[in-house]
Amino acid sequence: MPEWELRWPWQEIKGEPLIREDFLEESQPFIRHVANQVCHRVLDWGRDEELSEAMIAFNEAIDHYEEERGVPFLAYARLLIKRRLVDYYRKQKLREALPLDQEDVGQAAEIHLGLQEFREREQNNERAQEVREFAQALAQYDLDFDALASVSPKHRDTRETLLRVARILANDPELWGPVEKKKKIPMQALALKTQVHPKVLERGRKFILAVSVLIANQHDFIYLREYVLPGRRG
């Protein structure tokens, strides 16, 4: 699911098993990415039970997600995956001391209250964490928020052109690989690929680079993508 921009029909996801199955399959890279972060190691499907736990949490997020609340689905799912994995490790140590029904009741209550609790207490924490991590990512390219504010395009047409260029740059391995390695945009190759004049690309270089970093790390910057790329729902 490139950039998580595909609009999925939520009622069909919840009510149609085949559509949910397709959605779960396309969501596996996101689920694995979050689980890897929580577990601080690379996990493999079919080998590590943590991924099964993460998949269960993602599936439960689908059941309990309320689109009208305005919370990005992936942010909500990320929270439930983190909670379930933390609880999974806790249970591994306390399994013999906790009755099974007590575990089930506690987990069910947490999931039931998850969205409300998320909105009231944890949404701002997740946003702040993304901002901190994005600032660190930008620093690797000698960029900061002050610089971006001064170069952000004011005209809608220019902004849309640069956003299109940023998507192409971030999603093309042949273009993005050199960017990650050298921390510079291959301007000539990008101009050929996008058919945008090199002068336009040069004027928007910092903006293009910052948005490309955001898109290339789409699983980490869910809230910021919603802000920078309005109209895209994850």
CSV table of C-alpha atoms in Angstrom, one decimal:
chain,number,residue,atom,x,y,z
A,1,MET,CA,0.0,0.0,0.0
A,2,PRO,CA,2.2,2.9,-1.2
A,3,GLU,CA,2.2,5.7,1.3
A,4,TRP,CA,-0.9,4.3,3.0
A,5,GLU,CA,-3.0,6.5,0.7
A,6,LEU,CA,-5.5,4.0,-0.4
A,7,ARG,CA,-9.0,4.7,1.0
A,8,TRP,CA,-10.3,1.5,2.4
A,9,PRO,CA,-14.1,1.2,3.0
A,10,TRP,CA,-14.2,0.6,6.7
A,11,GLN,CA,-17.6,-1.0,6.9
A,12,GLU,CA,-16.5,-3.5,4.3
A,13,ILE,CA,-13.3,-4.2,6.1
A,14,LYS,CA,-15.2,-4.9,9.2
A,15,GLY,CA,-18.0,-6.9,7.5
A,16,GLU,CA,-16.4,-8.6,4.5
A,17,PRO,CA,-13.8,-11.3,5.5
A,18,LEU,CA,-12.1,-11.3,2.1
A,19,ILE,CA,-11.6,-7.5,2.1
A,20,ARG,CA,-10.3,-7.6,5.7
A,21,GLU,CA,-7.9,-10.4,4.7
A,22,ASP,CA,-6.5,-8.2,1.8
A,23,PHE,CA,-6.2,-5.2,4.2
A,24,LEU,CA,-4.3,-7.3,6.7
A,25,GLU,CA,-2.0,-8.7,4.1
A,26,GLU,CA,-1.1,-5.2,2.8
A,27,SER,CA,-0.7,-4.0,6.3
A,28,GLN,CA,2.0,-6.6,7.3
A,29,PRO,CA,5.0,-4.3,6.6
A,30,PHE,CA,3.5,-1.7,9.0
A,31,ILE,CA,2.7,-4.4,11.7
A,32,ARG,CA,6.2,-5.8,11.4
A,33,HIS,CA,7.8,-2.4,11.6
A,34,VAL,CA,6.0,-1.5,14.8
A,35,ALA,CA,6.7,-4.8,16.4
A,36,ASN,CA,10.4,-4.6,15.5
A,37,GLN,CA,10.6,-1.2,17.2
A,38,VAL,CA,8.9,-2.5,20.4
A,39,CYS,CA,11.0,-5.7,20.6
A,40,HIS,CA,14.3,-4.0,19.5
A,41,ARG,CA,15.1,-6.7,17.1
A,42,VAL,CA,14.1,-8.0,13.6
A,43,LEU,CA,11.2,-10.3,13.7
A,44,ASP,CA,10.2,-12.8,11.0
A,45,TRP,CA,6.7,-14.1,10.1
A,46,GLY,CA,6.2,-17.7,11.0
A,47,ARG,CA,9.0,-17.7,13.5
A,48,ASP,CA,8.4,-15.1,16.1
A,49,GLU,CA,5.3,-15.2,18.2
A,50,GLU,CA,5.5,-11.5,18.8
A,51,LEU,CA,4.3,-10.9,15.2
A,52,SER,CA,1.3,-13.1,15.8
A,53,GLU,CA,0.5,-11.0,18.8
A,54,ALA,CA,1.0,-7.8,16.8
A,55,MET,CA,-1.3,-9.1,14.1
A,56,ILE,CA,-4.0,-9.9,16.7
A,57,ALA,CA,-3.7,-6.3,18.0
A,58,PHE,CA,-4.0,-4.9,14.5
A,59,ASN,CA,-7.1,-7.0,13.8
A,60,GLU,CA,-8.6,-5.8,17.1
A,61,ALA,CA,-7.9,-2.2,16.1
A,62,ILE,CA,-10.0,-2.7,13.0
A,63,ASP,CA,-12.9,-4.0,15.1
A,64,HIS,CA,-12.8,-1.0,17.6
A,65,TYR,CA,-11.7,1.8,15.3
A,66,GLU,CA,-14.2,4.7,14.9
A,67,GLU,CA,-13.4,6.7,11.8
A,68,GLU,CA,-15.5,9.6,12.8
A,69,ARG,CA,-13.4,10.3,15.8
A,70,GLY,CA,-10.7,11.8,13.6
A,71,VAL,CA,-7.8,9.7,15.0
A,72,PRO,CA,-5.6,8.2,12.2
A,73,PHE,CA,-6.2,4.5,12.1
A,74,LEU,CA,-2.5,3.6,11.9
A,75,ALA,CA,-1.8,5.7,15.0
A,76,TYR,CA,-4.5,3.8,16.9
A,77,ALA,CA,-3.3,0.5,15.6
A,78,ARG,CA,0.3,1.3,16.5
A,79,LEU,CA,-0.8,2.1,20.1
A,80,LEU,CA,-2.7,-1.2,20.4
A,81,ILE,CA,0.3,-3.2,19.0
A,82,LYS,CA,2.6,-1.6,21.5
A,83,ARG,CA,0.3,-2.3,24.4
A,84,ARG,CA,-0.3,-5.9,23.4
A,85,LEU,CA,3.4,-6.6,23.0
A,86,VAL,CA,4.3,-5.0,26.3
A,87,ASP,CA,1.5,-7.1,27.9
A,88,TYR,CA,2.8,-10.2,26.1
A,89,TYR,CA,6.2,-9.9,27.7
A,90,ARG,CA,4.7,-9.2,31.1
A,91,LYS,CA,2.5,-12.3,30.8
A,92,GLN,CA,5.6,-14.4,29.9
A,93,LYS,CA,7.0,-13.6,33.3
A,94,LEU,CA,3.7,-13.7,35.3
A,95,ARG,CA,1.8,-16.4,33.4
A,96,GLU,CA,1.9,-18.9,36.3
A,97,ALA,CA,0.8,-16.2,38.8
A,98,LEU,CA,-2.2,-14.9,36.9
A,99,PRO,CA,-5.4,-16.9,36.3
A,100,LEU,CA,-6.2,-17.1,32.6
A,101,ASP,CA,-9.6,-15.4,33.0
A,102,GLN,CA,-8.1,-12.5,34.8
A,103,GLU,CA,-5.7,-12.0,31.9
A,104,ASP,CA,-8.5,-12.1,29.4
A,105,VAL,CA,-10.7,-9.6,31.3
A,106,GLY,CA,-7.8,-7.2,31.7
A,107,GLN,CA,-7.0,-7.3,28.0
A,108,ALA,CA,-10.6,-6.9,26.9
A,109,ALA,CA,-11.1,-3.9,29.2
A,110,GLU,CA,-7.9,-2.3,27.8
A,111,ILE,CA,-9.0,-2.7,24.2
A,112,HIS,CA,-12.5,-1.5,25.0
A,113,LEU,CA,-11.2,1.7,26.6
A,114,GLY,CA,-8.3,2.0,24.1
A,115,LEU,CA,-9.6,4.7,21.8
A,116,GLN,CA,-11.0,7.0,24.5
A,117,GLU,CA,-7.9,6.7,26.6
A,118,PHE,CA,-5.8,7.2,23.4
A,119,ARG,CA,-7.6,10.4,22.6
A,120,GLU,CA,-7.5,11.9,26.1
A,121,ARG,CA,-4.0,11.1,27.2
A,122,GLU,CA,-1.7,9.5,24.6
A,123,GLN,CA,-2.4,11.2,21.3
A,124,ASN,CA,-0.4,14.3,22.2
A,125,ASN,CA,2.5,12.1,23.5
A,126,GLU,CA,2.5,10.3,20.2
A,127,ARG,CA,2.5,13.5,18.2
A,128,ALA,CA,5.3,15.0,20.3
A,129,GLN,CA,7.4,11.9,19.9
A,130,GLU,CA,7.0,12.0,16.1
A,131,VAL,CA,8.1,15.7,16.0
A,132,ARG,CA,11.2,14.8,18.0
A,133,GLU,CA,12.1,11.9,15.8
A,134,PHE,CA,11.4,13.9,12.6
A,135,ALA,CA,13.7,16.7,13.9
A,136,GLN,CA,16.4,14.1,14.4
A,137,ALA,CA,15.9,12.7,10.9
A,138,LEU,CA,16.0,16.2,9.3
A,139,ALA,CA,19.3,16.9,11.1
A,140,GLN,CA,20.9,14.2,9.2
A,141,TYR,CA,20.3,16.2,6.0
A,142,ASP,CA,21.3,19.6,7.6
A,143,LEU,CA,17.6,20.6,7.8
A,144,ASP,CA,15.5,22.0,10.6
A,145,PHE,CA,12.0,23.3,11.1
A,146,ASP,CA,13.0,27.0,10.9
A,147,ALA,CA,14.6,26.4,7.5
A,148,LEU,CA,11.5,24.6,6.2
A,149,ALA,CA,9.2,27.3,7.4
A,150,SER,CA,11.0,29.8,5.2
A,151,VAL,CA,11.1,27.7,2.1
A,152,SER,CA,7.6,26.1,2.2
A,153,PRO,CA,5.8,27.0,-1.1
A,154,LYS,CA,3.1,29.6,-0.7
A,155,HIS,CA,1.3,28.9,-4.0
A,156,ARG,CA,-1.0,25.8,-4.3
A,157,ASP,CA,0.2,24.7,-7.7
A,158,THR,CA,3.9,24.9,-6.7
A,159,ARG,CA,3.2,23.0,-3.5
A,160,GLU,CA,1.3,20.2,-5.4
A,161,THR,CA,4.2,20.0,-7.9
A,162,LEU,CA,6.8,19.7,-5.2
A,163,LEU,CA,4.7,17.1,-3.3
A,164,ARG,CA,4.4,15.0,-6.4
A,165,VAL,CA,8.2,15.2,-6.9
A,166,ALA,CA,8.8,14.3,-3.3
A,167,ARG,CA,6.6,11.2,-3.6
A,168,ILE,CA,8.4,10.1,-6.7
A,169,LEU,CA,11.8,10.6,-5.0
A,170,ALA,CA,10.8,8.7,-1.9
A,171,ASN,CA,9.2,5.8,-3.7
A,172,ASP,CA,11.9,5.2,-6.3
A,173,PRO,CA,14.7,3.1,-4.9
A,174,GLU,CA,17.2,4.2,-7.6
A,175,LEU,CA,16.6,7.8,-6.6
A,176,TRP,CA,16.2,7.4,-2.9
A,177,GLY,CA,19.1,5.1,-2.3
A,178,PRO,CA,21.7,7.8,-3.2
A,179,VAL,CA,19.8,10.3,-1.1
A,180,GLU,CA,20.1,8.1,2.0
A,181,LYS,CA,23.8,7.4,1.3
A,182,LYS,CA,25.0,10.9,0.3
A,183,LYS,CA,22.3,13.0,1.9
A,184,LYS,CA,21.8,14.9,-1.3
A,185,ILE,CA,19.2,14.8,-4.1
A,186,PRO,CA,20.4,13.6,-7.5
A,187,MET,CA,18.9,16.6,-9.2
A,188,GLN,CA,19.6,15.7,-12.8
A,189,ALA,CA,18.1,12.2,-12.5
A,190,LEU,CA,15.1,13.6,-10.6
A,191,ALA,CA,14.5,16.3,-13.3
A,192,LEU,CA,14.5,13.6,-15.9
A,193,LYS,CA,12.2,11.3,-13.9
A,194,THR,CA,9.7,14.0,-13.0
A,195,GLN,CA,9.9,16.3,-16.1
A,196,VAL,CA,10.1,19.3,-13.7
A,197,HIS,CA,12.5,22.1,-14.6
A,198,PRO,CA,15.8,21.9,-12.6
A,199,LYS,CA,15.4,25.5,-11.4
A,200,VAL,CA,12.0,24.6,-9.9
A,201,LEU,CA,13.6,21.6,-8.2
A,202,GLU,CA,16.5,23.6,-6.9
A,203,ARG,CA,14.3,26.3,-5.4
A,204,GLY,CA,12.2,23.6,-3.7
A,205,ARG,CA,15.1,21.4,-2.8
A,206,LYS,CA,14.8,21.6,1.0
A,207,PHE,CA,11.0,21.2,0.9
A,208,ILE,CA,11.3,18.2,-1.4
A,209,LEU,CA,13.9,16.6,0.7
A,210,ALA,CA,12.0,17.1,4.0
A,211,VAL,CA,8.7,15.7,2.6
A,212,SER,CA,10.6,12.8,1.0
A,213,VAL,CA,12.1,11.9,4.4
A,214,LEU,CA,8.6,11.9,5.8
A,215,ILE,CA,7.2,9.7,3.0
A,216,ALA,CA,10.1,7.3,3.0
A,217,ASN,CA,9.6,6.7,6.7
A,218,GLN,CA,5.8,6.6,6.5
A,219,HIS,CA,5.4,4.0,9.3
A,220,ASP,CA,7.1,6.3,11.8
A,221,PHE,CA,5.5,9.7,11.0
A,222,ILE,CA,1.8,8.9,10.8
A,223,TYR,CA,0.5,12.2,12.3
A,224,LEU,CA,3.0,14.4,10.4
A,225,ARG,CA,2.0,12.8,7.1
A,226,GLU,CA,-1.6,13.6,7.8
A,227,TYR,CA,-0.6,17.2,8.4
A,228,VAL,CA,1.8,17.7,5.5
A,229,LEU,CA,-0.3,15.6,3.0
A,230,PRO,CA,-3.9,16.7,3.7
A,231,GLY,CA,-6.7,14.6,2.4
A,232,ARG,CA,-4.7,11.4,2.8
A,233,ARG,CA,-6.2,9.0,5.3
A,234,GLY,CA,-4.3,6.0,6.7
